């Protein structure tokens, strides 16, 4: 047990060292706090993000803290996820379609779910909140001179999460009602630089450098209801689950270094500053992070320990129209954001859960999942509300050789955001995620249990 615990702990710190790899290449990360990552482990990514109504003791579900009470005693779950994103960008300029590519690799989550009592569990870990990474340039003709507008940004915001869930009603395997809360420490740095360059030197060039460091707390809460109904046969059972979560709006403290100046190029290479327009160093302020509400439900069936399936739907609403950046009591002039909505349909199926049956192969004991989602982004440009939609597939493969509940989770997502209409950019992307859910067997290998004999 000590060796396995040390191995898990080592993997946690290895993952922590990889967190600096968080990058992005999407031009739409220029707005707000960038691309906001969904609080999902790989298994739930395979269902398109359908998660708030699912309580599963084999998986950590941070999208609804009420599900933490599902963890079984002496059976903690460690979850590590990695995601790669491969994007293709299209834009129309003067009747021609221009394309470019970008890809990035990042850590999706590092989480540990621990059962405390039969009715209570906690989760601790770190995951990205949002990422920024873009480099956009465009040229235009002004007074017989070619002007280049460049927008460049990078950085990430991360969150350290601590949450707990508790059963308010627990009637064994038939009826459960639970509540939970997550407390997150949000921190990170975002850099944004904008430049206007005159190729012929007709006017002074200008540049704005904006470095923003954030740190503060945010909270979200959830409820979950589970009901099992006996079918006609002894081993025929139907399950109904309902979940809802509320992320509360928060004001996160921020510090900003802002520098706006004009300059020229010496011999077209060296930058020579000419005049400072604005300069603020270590300016204090706050960022308003919006609230979000999610509600979902699913229905499932388990017939004679085979063909275990469930299907469900979920609605997400985020009020990004309240997002603000305020420094020294002055609201910054930023792109106005709007409310975003998203609807998800998905499900999963496991052909067999008879893990002790050696006649069943790995593919029969694997859980297969699928999800479809469609939504409006919080970005509205040129009077057009950007849409974001995708299709997801996933597999949760048991590690049978270890006789444990450990699983390898794999998910893929094909998605699109934006359009080439109205001089906008269309991003088509493929996301590949791999996660490791490590847990002991409920019968043979319980962790953190004191034994009378060694």
Coordinates of C-alpha atoms in Angstrom, one line a residue:
X1 CA 0.0 0.0 0.0
X2 CA 2.8 2.4 0.8
X3 CA 4.5 1.8 -2.6
X4 CA 1.2 2.5 -4.4
X5 CA 0.6 5.6 -2.3
X6 CA 4.1 7.0 -3.1
X7 CA 3.6 6.2 -6.8
X8 CA 0.4 8.2 -6.8
X9 CA 2.0 11.1 -4.9
X10 CA 4.9 11.1 -7.3
X11 CA 2.5 11.3 -10.3
X12 CA 0.8 14.2 -8.7
X13 CA 4.0 16.3 -8.5
X14 CA 5.0 15.2 -12.0
X15 CA 1.7 16.6 -13.2
X16 CA 2.3 19.8 -11.2
X17 CA 5.6 20.4 -13.0
X18 CA 3.7 20.0 -16.3
X19 CA 1.2 22.7 -15.5
X20 CA 3.4 25.4 -17.1
X21 CA 2.7 23.8 -20.4
X22 CA -0.8 25.3 -20.6
X23 CA -0.9 27.3 -23.8
X24 CA -3.5 28.2 -26.5
X25 CA -3.5 29.4 -30.1
X26 CA -7.1 30.5 -30.6
X27 CA -7.6 34.2 -31.8
X28 CA -10.8 34.3 -29.7
X29 CA -8.8 34.0 -26.5
X30 CA -8.2 37.8 -27.0
X31 CA -11.5 38.5 -25.3
X32 CA -12.4 38.3 -21.6
X33 CA -10.1 35.9 -19.7
X34 CA -9.4 33.8 -22.8
X35 CA -10.8 30.3 -23.4
X36 CA -12.5 29.1 -20.3
X37 CA -11.8 25.5 -19.6
X38 CA -14.7 23.3 -18.4
X39 CA -14.2 21.7 -15.0
X40 CA -14.3 18.2 -16.4
X41 CA -12.2 15.1 -16.2
X42 CA -11.5 13.0 -19.3
X43 CA -14.4 10.6 -18.8
X44 CA -17.0 13.4 -18.8
X45 CA -15.4 15.1 -21.8
X46 CA -16.2 12.0 -23.7
X47 CA -19.9 12.8 -23.1
X48 CA -19.6 16.3 -24.4
X49 CA -19.6 17.8 -20.9
X50 CA -22.8 16.0 -19.7
X51 CA -21.8 15.7 -16.0
X52 CA -23.8 17.6 -13.4
X53 CA -26.4 14.7 -13.0
X54 CA -23.8 11.9 -12.9
X55 CA -22.6 10.4 -9.6
X56 CA -20.0 7.6 -10.0
X57 CA -17.7 6.4 -7.3
X58 CA -15.1 5.4 -9.9
X59 CA -14.8 8.9 -11.3
X60 CA -14.1 12.4 -9.8
X61 CA -16.8 14.8 -11.0
X62 CA -15.8 18.3 -10.0
X63 CA -18.6 19.9 -12.1
X64 CA -21.0 19.0 -9.2
X65 CA -19.4 18.9 -5.7
X66 CA -22.5 17.1 -4.4
X67 CA -21.3 13.9 -6.1
X68 CA -18.2 13.7 -3.8
X69 CA -20.3 11.8 -1.2
X70 CA -20.4 8.9 -3.7
X71 CA -16.8 7.8 -3.0
X72 CA -16.7 4.5 -1.2
X73 CA -14.9 4.1 2.2
X74 CA -11.2 3.3 2.0
X75 CA -11.3 3.7 -1.8
X76 CA -9.9 7.1 -2.9
X77 CA -9.7 8.1 -6.6
X78 CA -6.7 9.9 -8.1
X79 CA -7.4 11.5 -11.6
X80 CA -4.8 12.9 -13.9
X81 CA -5.8 14.2 -17.4
X82 CA -3.8 15.6 -20.4
X83 CA -5.3 17.3 -23.4
X84 CA -4.0 18.2 -26.9
X85 CA -5.8 20.6 -29.2
X86 CA -5.1 20.8 -33.0
X87 CA -6.8 23.7 -34.7
X88 CA -7.3 24.9 -38.3
X89 CA -8.2 28.6 -38.9
X90 CA -9.9 30.0 -41.9
X91 CA -10.6 33.7 -42.8
X92 CA -11.7 35.5 -45.9
X93 CA -9.7 38.5 -47.1
X94 CA -10.6 40.3 -50.4
X95 CA -12.4 37.2 -51.6
X96 CA -9.6 34.8 -50.8
X97 CA -9.6 32.1 -48.1
X98 CA -6.5 32.2 -45.9
X99 CA -5.7 29.3 -43.6
X100 CA -3.3 28.6 -40.7
X101 CA -2.8 26.0 -38.1
X102 CA -2.0 25.8 -34.4
X103 CA -1.7 23.2 -31.7
X104 CA -1.0 23.0 -28.0
X105 CA -0.6 20.5 -25.3
X106 CA -1.7 21.0 -21.7
X107 CA -2.5 19.4 -18.4
X108 CA -6.3 19.1 -18.0
X109 CA -6.5 18.2 -14.3
X110 CA -4.9 16.7 -11.2
X111 CA -7.4 15.6 -8.6
X112 CA -7.7 13.4 -5.6
X113 CA -11.1 12.3 -4.3
X114 CA -11.2 11.0 -0.7
X115 CA -14.0 9.3 1.1
X116 CA -14.3 10.7 4.7
X117 CA -17.3 8.8 6.0
X118 CA -20.1 6.7 4.5
X119 CA -22.0 9.9 3.7
X120 CA -19.2 12.4 3.0
X121 CA -16.3 12.9 0.6
X122 CA -13.8 15.6 -0.3
X123 CA -11.8 16.5 -3.5
X124 CA -8.6 18.4 -3.8
X125 CA -6.6 19.3 -6.9
X126 CA -5.5 21.8 -9.5
X127 CA -6.8 22.6 -13.0
X128 CA -6.7 25.4 -15.5
X129 CA -9.4 28.1 -15.3
X130 CA -8.6 29.7 -18.7
X131 CA -5.8 30.1 -21.2
X132 CA -4.7 32.9 -23.5
X133 CA -2.6 32.5 -26.6
X134 CA -3.0 34.5 -29.9
X135 CA -1.0 36.3 -32.5
X136 CA -3.2 38.2 -35.0
X137 CA -2.0 40.6 -37.7
X138 CA -3.9 42.5 -40.5
X139 CA -2.7 45.1 -43.0
X140 CA -4.6 48.1 -44.4
X141 CA -3.7 51.0 -46.7
X142 CA -3.7 54.5 -45.0
X143 CA -2.4 57.7 -46.7
X144 CA -0.2 55.8 -49.2
X145 CA 1.3 53.8 -46.4
X146 CA 0.7 50.2 -45.3
X147 CA -0.4 49.9 -41.7
X148 CA 0.0 46.6 -39.8
X149 CA -2.3 46.0 -36.8
X150 CA -0.9 43.3 -34.4
X151 CA -2.6 41.7 -31.4
X152 CA -0.6 39.3 -29.3
X153 CA -1.3 37.7 -26.0
X154 CA -0.3 34.8 -23.7
X155 CA -0.8 33.4 -20.2
X156 CA -3.1 31.3 -18.1
X157 CA -5.3 31.4 -15.0
X158 CA -5.3 28.3 -12.8
X159 CA -7.4 27.2 -9.9
X160 CA -6.6 25.2 -6.7
X161 CA -9.8 23.5 -5.7
X162 CA -11.0 22.1 -2.4
X163 CA -14.6 20.7 -2.2
X164 CA -16.8 18.5 -0.1
X165 CA -20.1 16.7 -0.6
X166 CA -22.5 15.1 1.9
X167 CA -25.6 13.0 1.7
X168 CA -28.6 14.6 3.3
X169 CA -30.7 11.5 2.6
X170 CA -29.1 8.1 2.1
X171 CA -31.4 5.1 1.8
X172 CA -28.7 2.7 0.6
X173 CA -28.8 2.0 -3.2
X174 CA -32.4 3.2 -3.7
X175 CA -32.6 6.9 -2.8
X176 CA -29.9 9.6 -2.2
X177 CA -30.0 13.3 -2.0
X178 CA -26.7 15.2 -1.5
X179 CA -25.3 18.7 -1.4
X180 CA -21.8 20.0 -1.9
X181 CA -19.6 23.1 -2.3
X182 CA -16.3 23.9 -4.0
X183 CA -13.9 26.6 -2.9
X184 CA -11.3 27.6 -5.4
X185 CA -8.3 29.9 -5.3
X186 CA -7.9 31.5 -8.7
X187 CA -4.5 32.8 -9.8
X188 CA -2.5 33.6 -12.9
X189 CA -1.0 36.2 -15.2
X190 CA -2.2 37.4 -18.6
X191 CA -0.1 39.5 -21.1
X192 CA -1.7 41.4 -23.9
X193 CA 0.2 43.6 -26.4
X194 CA -1.3 45.7 -29.2
X195 CA 0.7 47.4 -31.9
X196 CA 0.2 49.7 -34.9
X197 CA 3.1 49.7 -37.3
X198 CA 3.5 52.0 -40.3
X199 CA 5.7 50.3 -42.9
X200 CA 6.9 53.5 -44.6
X201 CA 7.4 55.5 -41.4
X202 CA 4.8 58.1 -42.3
X203 CA 3.7 58.4 -38.7
X204 CA 5.0 57.2 -35.3
X205 CA 4.3 53.6 -34.5
X206 CA 2.3 52.9 -31.3
X207 CA 2.3 50.0 -28.8
X208 CA 0.2 49.1 -25.7
X209 CA 1.6 46.6 -23.2
X210 CA -0.9 45.3 -20.6
X211 CA 0.2 42.8 -18.0
X212 CA -2.5 41.6 -15.5
X213 CA -2.0 39.4 -12.5
X214 CA -5.0 37.9 -10.7
X215 CA -5.6 36.2 -7.4
X216 CA -8.7 35.5 -5.4
X217 CA -11.4 33.1 -4.4
X218 CA -14.5 31.8 -6.1
X219 CA -17.2 29.4 -5.0
X220 CA -19.7 27.0 -6.5
X221 CA -22.4 24.7 -5.0
X222 CA -24.4 21.8 -6.2
X223 CA -27.2 19.4 -5.4
X224 CA -27.8 15.8 -6.7
X225 CA -30.7 13.4 -6.5
X226 CA -30.5 9.6 -7.2
X227 CA -33.4 7.2 -7.4
X228 CA -33.3 3.5 -8.2
X229 CA -36.4 1.6 -9.2
X230 CA -36.6 -2.2 -9.3
X231 CA -37.7 -3.6 -12.7
X232 CA -39.8 -6.7 -13.4
X233 CA -36.8 -9.1 -13.2
X234 CA -34.6 -9.4 -10.1
X235 CA -31.5 -8.0 -11.7
X236 CA -33.4 -5.4 -13.8
X237 CA -33.0 -1.9 -12.3
X238 CA -33.7 1.6 -13.6
X239 CA -31.9 4.7 -12.3
X240 CA -32.9 8.4 -12.4
X241 CA -30.5 11.1 -11.6
X242 CA -30.9 14.9 -11.4
X243 CA -28.2 17.5 -10.7
X244 CA -27.9 21.3 -10.6
X245 CA -25.0 23.6 -9.8
X246 CA -24.5 27.3 -9.3
X247 CA -21.2 29.1 -9.7
X248 CA -21.4 32.4 -7.9
X249 CA -20.1 35.7 -9.4
X250 CA -16.9 36.7 -7.8
X251 CA -14.6 39.8 -7.7
X252 CA -11.0 38.6 -8.1
X253 CA -8.2 40.9 -7.0
X254 CA -5.9 42.1 -9.8
X255 CA -2.7 44.1 -10.3
X256 CA -1.8 45.7 -13.6
X257 CA 1.2 47.1 -15.4
X258 CA 0.0 49.3 -18.3
X259 CA 2.4 51.0 -20.8
X260 CA 1.3 52.8 -23.9
X261 CA 4.0 54.6 -26.0
X262 CA 5.0 55.7 -29.5
X263 CA 8.2 54.7 -31.3
X264 CA 10.1 54.4 -34.5
X265 CA 12.4 51.8 -36.0
X266 CA 16.1 52.6 -36.4
X267 CA 17.3 51.0 -39.7
X268 CA 14.0 49.0 -39.7
X269 CA 15.4 46.9 -36.8
X270 CA 15.9 48.7 -33.5
X271 CA 13.0 50.1 -31.7
X272 CA 13.5 53.7 -30.5
X273 CA 10.8 55.0 -28.0
X274 CA 9.6 58.6 -28.7
X275 CA 6.8 59.5 -26.3
X276 CA 4.9 57.8 -23.4
X277 CA 1.2 58.2 -23.6
X278 CA 0.1 56.2 -20.5
X279 CA 2.1 54.5 -17.8
X280 CA 0.7 52.7 -14.8
X281 CA 2.8 50.4 -12.6
X282 CA 1.3 47.9 -10.1
X283 CA -2.1 49.4 -10.5
X284 CA -4.7 47.8 -8.1
X285 CA -8.1 46.7 -9.2
X286 CA -10.5 43.7 -9.5
X287 CA -12.0 41.5 -12.1
X288 CA -15.7 40.4 -12.0
X289 CA -16.0 36.7 -12.9
X290 CA -19.6 35.8 -14.0
X291 CA -22.0 33.4 -12.4
X292 CA -23.1 30.2 -14.1
X293 CA -26.1 27.9 -13.7
X294 CA -26.2 24.3 -14.9
X295 CA -29.0 21.7 -14.7
X296 CA -29.1 18.2 -16.0
X297 CA -30.8 14.8 -15.7
X298 CA -30.2 11.3 -17.0
X299 CA -32.0 7.9 -17.0
X300 CA -30.2 4.5 -17.0
X301 CA -30.8 0.8 -16.9
X302 CA -28.8 -2.1 -15.5
X303 CA -30.2 -5.5 -16.7
X304 CA -28.6 -8.6 -15.3
X305 CA -25.2 -6.9 -14.9
X306 CA -24.9 -6.3 -18.7
X307 CA -25.8 -3.6 -21.1
X308 CA -25.6 -0.9 -18.5
X309 CA -26.6 2.3 -20.2
X310 CA -27.7 5.8 -19.5
X311 CA -28.7 8.9 -21.6
X312 CA -29.2 12.5 -20.5
X313 CA -29.3 16.2 -21.2
X314 CA -27.8 19.3 -19.6
X315 CA -28.3 23.1 -19.9
X316 CA -25.5 25.6 -19.1
X317 CA -26.0 29.4 -18.8
X318 CA -23.2 31.8 -18.1
X319 CA -23.7 35.5 -17.5
X320 CA -20.6 37.0 -19.1
X321 CA -22.4 40.3 -19.7
X322 CA -21.4 41.3 -16.1
X323 CA -17.7 40.8 -16.8
X324 CA -15.6 43.9 -15.9
X325 CA -12.1 45.0 -15.4
X326 CA -11.8 47.9 -12.9
X327 CA -8.6 49.6 -11.9
X328 CA -8.4 52.6 -9.6
X329 CA -12.2 52.7 -9.7
X330 CA -12.2 53.2 -13.4
X331 CA -13.8 50.5 -15.7
X332 CA -11.4 49.6 -18.5
X333 CA -12.6 50.0 -22.1
X334 CA -12.8 46.4 -23.2
X335 CA -14.9 44.4 -25.6
X336 CA -18.4 43.9 -24.3
X337 CA -19.3 40.3 -23.7
X338 CA -22.7 38.6 -23.7
X339 CA -24.6 35.8 -22.0
X340 CA -23.6 32.4 -23.2
X341 CA -25.9 29.3 -23.3
X342 CA -25.1 25.7 -24.1
X343 CA -27.2 22.5 -24.4
X344 CA -25.7 19.0 -24.3
X345 CA -27.1 15.6 -25.1
X346 CA -25.1 12.4 -24.4
X347 CA -24.9 9.0 -22.8
X348 CA -22.7 6.0 -22.1
X349 CA -23.0 2.2 -22.2
X350 CA -21.0 -0.7 -20.7
X351 CA -21.7 -4.1 -22.4
X352 CA -20.8 -6.0 -19.2
X353 CA -19.8 -5.1 -15.6
X354 CA -18.9 -8.7 -14.6
X355 CA -15.3 -7.9 -14.0
X356 CA -14.6 -11.3 -12.3
X357 CA -15.9 -13.1 -15.4
X358 CA -12.8 -14.2 -17.3
X359 CA -14.9 -15.0 -20.4
X360 CA -15.6 -11.3 -20.9
X361 CA -12.8 -9.5 -22.8
X362 CA -11.7 -5.9 -22.2
X363 CA -13.9 -4.4 -24.9
X364 CA -17.0 -5.9 -23.3
X365 CA -16.0 -4.3 -19.9
X366 CA -15.1 -0.9 -21.4
X367 CA -17.5 2.0 -21.0
X368 CA -18.3 3.8 -24.3
X369 CA -19.7 7.4 -24.3
X370 CA -20.9 10.0 -26.8
X371 CA -22.1 13.6 -26.6
X372 CA -23.4 16.4 -28.8
X373 CA -23.4 20.0 -27.7
X374 CA -24.4 23.3 -29.2
X375 CA -24.2 26.8 -27.8
X376 CA -23.6 30.5 -28.2
X377 CA -20.2 31.8 -27.1
X378 CA -19.9 34.9 -24.9
X379 CA -18.2 36.7 -27.8
X380 CA -20.2 39.0 -30.1
X381 CA -18.4 40.6 -33.0
X382 CA -19.7 42.6 -36.0
X383 CA -23.2 42.1 -34.7
X384 CA -22.8 38.4 -34.9
X385 CA -23.1 36.1 -31.8
X386 CA -20.4 33.4 -32.3
X387 CA -21.6 29.8 -32.1
X388 CA -19.6 26.9 -30.7
X389 CA -20.6 23.3 -31.3
X390 CA -19.0 19.9 -31.2
X391 CA -19.3 16.1 -31.1
X392 CA -17.5 14.0 -28.5
X393 CA -16.6 10.3 -28.2
X394 CA -15.0 8.5 -25.3
X395 CA -13.8 5.2 -23.8
X396 CA -13.2 4.2 -20.2
X397 CA -11.0 1.1 -20.2
X398 CA -10.6 -0.9 -17.0
X399 CA -7.1 -2.0 -15.9
X400 CA -8.1 -5.6 -15.4
X401 CA -4.6 -6.9 -14.6
X402 CA -4.4 -4.9 -11.4
X403 CA -7.8 -6.2 -10.1
X404 CA -8.5 -2.6 -9.2
X405 CA -11.1 0.0 -10.2
X406 CA -8.4 1.9 -12.1
X407 CA -9.2 3.0 -15.6
X408 CA -7.7 4.6 -18.7
X409 CA -10.1 7.3 -20.0
X410 CA -9.8 8.5 -23.6
X411 CA -11.9 11.2 -25.3
X412 CA -12.0 13.0 -28.6
X413 CA -13.9 16.1 -29.7
X414 CA -14.5 17.6 -33.1
X415 CA -15.7 21.2 -32.8
X416 CA -16.1 24.5 -34.5
X417 CA -16.3 28.1 -33.2
X418 CA -16.8 31.2 -35.3
X419 CA -17.4 31.8 -39.0
X420 CA -15.7 33.3 -42.1
X421 CA -18.6 35.6 -42.6
X422 CA -18.5 39.3 -41.7
X423 CA -14.6 39.3 -41.8
X424 CA -14.4 36.9 -38.8
X425 CA -12.3 33.8 -38.2
X426 CA -13.5 30.2 -38.2
X427 CA -11.7 27.7 -36.0
X428 CA -12.1 24.0 -36.6
X429 CA -10.4 21.9 -33.9
X430 CA -9.8 18.4 -32.7
X431 CA -9.2 17.7 -29.0
X432 CA -7.6 14.5 -27.8
X433 CA -7.7 13.8 -24.1
X434 CA -6.1 11.0 -22.1
X435 CA -6.8 10.5 -18.4
X436 CA -5.8 8.0 -15.7
X437 CA -8.3 7.3 -12.9
X438 CA -6.4 5.3 -10.3
X439 CA -8.3 3.6 -7.5
X440 CA -8.0 0.4 -5.4
X441 CA -10.4 -2.6 -5.7
X442 CA -13.2 -2.5 -3.2
X443 CA -12.5 -6.1 -2.1
X444 CA -8.8 -6.8 -2.4
X445 CA -6.8 -3.6 -2.2
X446 CA -8.2 -0.9 0.1
X447 CA -6.0 2.1 0.6
X448 CA -5.5 4.1 3.9
X449 CA -7.0 1.2 5.9
X450 CA -5.2 0.2 9.1
X451 CA -4.5 -3.5 9.2
X452 CA -4.1 -5.6 12.3
X453 CA -1.4 -7.7 10.6
X454 CA 1.1 -6.7 7.9

